[in-house]
XYZ file of C-alpha atoms in Angstrom:
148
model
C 84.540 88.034 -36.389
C 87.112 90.698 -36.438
C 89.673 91.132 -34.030
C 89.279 94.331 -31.580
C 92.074 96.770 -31.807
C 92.777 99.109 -28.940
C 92.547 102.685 -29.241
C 93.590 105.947 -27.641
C 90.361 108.148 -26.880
C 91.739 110.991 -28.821
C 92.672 108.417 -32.498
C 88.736 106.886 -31.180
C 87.072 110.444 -31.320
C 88.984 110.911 -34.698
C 87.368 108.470 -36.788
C 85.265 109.116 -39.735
C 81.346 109.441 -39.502
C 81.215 105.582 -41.051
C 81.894 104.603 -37.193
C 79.306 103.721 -34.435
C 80.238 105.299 -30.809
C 78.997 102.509 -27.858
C 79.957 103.341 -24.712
C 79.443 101.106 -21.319
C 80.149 101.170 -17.551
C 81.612 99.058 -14.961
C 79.780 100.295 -11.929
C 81.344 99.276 -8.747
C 81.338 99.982 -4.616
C 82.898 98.743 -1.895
C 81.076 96.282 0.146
C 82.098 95.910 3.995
C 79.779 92.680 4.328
C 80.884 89.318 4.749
C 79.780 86.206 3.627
C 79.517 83.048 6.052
C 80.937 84.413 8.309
C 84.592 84.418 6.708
C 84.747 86.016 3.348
C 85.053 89.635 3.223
C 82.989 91.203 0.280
C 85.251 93.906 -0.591
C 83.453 95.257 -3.664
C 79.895 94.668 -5.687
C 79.579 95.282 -9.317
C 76.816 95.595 -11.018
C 76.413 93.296 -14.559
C 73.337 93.343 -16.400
C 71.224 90.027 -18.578
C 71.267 90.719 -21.657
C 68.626 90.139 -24.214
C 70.724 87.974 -26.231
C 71.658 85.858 -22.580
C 74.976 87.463 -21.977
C 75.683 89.074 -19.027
C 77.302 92.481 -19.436
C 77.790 95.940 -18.333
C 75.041 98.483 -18.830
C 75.276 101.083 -21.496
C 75.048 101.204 -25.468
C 75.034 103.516 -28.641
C 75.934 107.371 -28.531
C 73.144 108.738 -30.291
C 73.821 111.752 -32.629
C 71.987 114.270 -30.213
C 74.331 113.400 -27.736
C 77.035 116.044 -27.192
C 79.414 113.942 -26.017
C 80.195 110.353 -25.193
C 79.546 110.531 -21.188
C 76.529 112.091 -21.822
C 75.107 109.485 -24.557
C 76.315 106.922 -21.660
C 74.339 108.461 -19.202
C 71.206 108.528 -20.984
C 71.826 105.063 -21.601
C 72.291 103.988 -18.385
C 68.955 106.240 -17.180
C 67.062 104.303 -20.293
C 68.418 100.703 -18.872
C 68.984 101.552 -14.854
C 66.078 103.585 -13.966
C 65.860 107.022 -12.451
C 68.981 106.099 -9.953
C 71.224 106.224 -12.281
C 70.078 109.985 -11.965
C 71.990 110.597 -8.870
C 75.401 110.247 -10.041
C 77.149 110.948 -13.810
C 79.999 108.894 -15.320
C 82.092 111.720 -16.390
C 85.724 111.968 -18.840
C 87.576 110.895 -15.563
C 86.109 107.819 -15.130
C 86.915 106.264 -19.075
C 89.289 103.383 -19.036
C 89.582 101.913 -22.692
C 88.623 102.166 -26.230
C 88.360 99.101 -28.634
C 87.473 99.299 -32.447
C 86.574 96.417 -34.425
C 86.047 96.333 -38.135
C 83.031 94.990 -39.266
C 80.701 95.988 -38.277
C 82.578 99.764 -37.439
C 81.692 100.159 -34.396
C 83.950 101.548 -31.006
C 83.488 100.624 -27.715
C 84.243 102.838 -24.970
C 84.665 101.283 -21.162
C 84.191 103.680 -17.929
C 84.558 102.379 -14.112
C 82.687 104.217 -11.771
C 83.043 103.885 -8.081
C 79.687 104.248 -6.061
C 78.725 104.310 -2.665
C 77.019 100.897 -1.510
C 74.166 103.247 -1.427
C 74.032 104.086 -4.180
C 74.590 100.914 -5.648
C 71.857 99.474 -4.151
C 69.246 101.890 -4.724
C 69.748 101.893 -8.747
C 69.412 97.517 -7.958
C 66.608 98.903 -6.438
C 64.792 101.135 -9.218
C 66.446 99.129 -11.971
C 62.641 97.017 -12.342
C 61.308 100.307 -13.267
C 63.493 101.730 -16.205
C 62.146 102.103 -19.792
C 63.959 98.884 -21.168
C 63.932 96.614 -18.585
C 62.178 93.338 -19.602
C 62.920 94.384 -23.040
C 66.477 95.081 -23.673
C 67.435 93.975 -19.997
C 66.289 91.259 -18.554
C 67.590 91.715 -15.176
C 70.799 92.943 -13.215
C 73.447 90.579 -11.209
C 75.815 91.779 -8.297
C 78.905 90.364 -8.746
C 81.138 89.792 -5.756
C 84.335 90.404 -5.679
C 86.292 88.474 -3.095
C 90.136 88.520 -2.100
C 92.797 86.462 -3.722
């Protein structure tokens, strides 16, 4: 397997029509619970099962009837999250990171969004119901993430 290389957006937008566009999302909120008793929460993130096994982060290809990158993401994360994933948009702001690898072409983009617990929890909750789940998704995780 090739080895990534790391991109600017602008040099990742640039590249010839021989390239696949993926695009994926951290989505994250902070989380006042604590556990036992004794271990503050501080933030949940949201990682999806994979088909393949893997645990990742929702999202997948720009489709050419996407207009841009955020909104191929979107749709994505509607398709894989369920009608939730309605009530916010991951937007130019929230991109982190591009990576291109070689064979096969392909770029992925990485966005972090920032949620309300909320939030978070209702697109847990609706995520049963979206078009791929079962299918492409076999479930999501919360991950914790606790202090050092």
């Amino acid at each position: 397997m090739a080895r990534a290389r790391r991109l600017e957006l602008a040099e990742a937008l640039a590249l010839g029509p021989g390239w696949r566009h993926a695009c994926y999302a951290l989505l994250h909120a902070p989380d006042p619970g604590i556990l036992f008793g004794r271990l503050p929460l501080r933030y949940a993130i949201l990682m999806q099962m994979r088909f393949d096994g893997r645990l990742g982060f929702p999202g997948g290809f720009v489709d050419s009837q996407d207009s841009s990158l955020e909104d191929g993401l979107n749709r994505g994360l509607l398709e894989l999250l369920g009608e939730a994933a309605a009530a916010f948009r991951v937007e130019r702001p929230d991109y982190r990171s591009s990576h291109a690898g070689s064979r096969p072409r392909v770029v992925a983009h990485f966005y972090a969004k920032s949620l309300t617990l909320e939030q978070l929890l209702a697109v847990e909750a609706s995520a049963t119901g979206a078009k791929d789940h079962g299918l492409e998704v076999l479930g999501l995780v919360r991950v914790p993430l606790y202090p050092a």
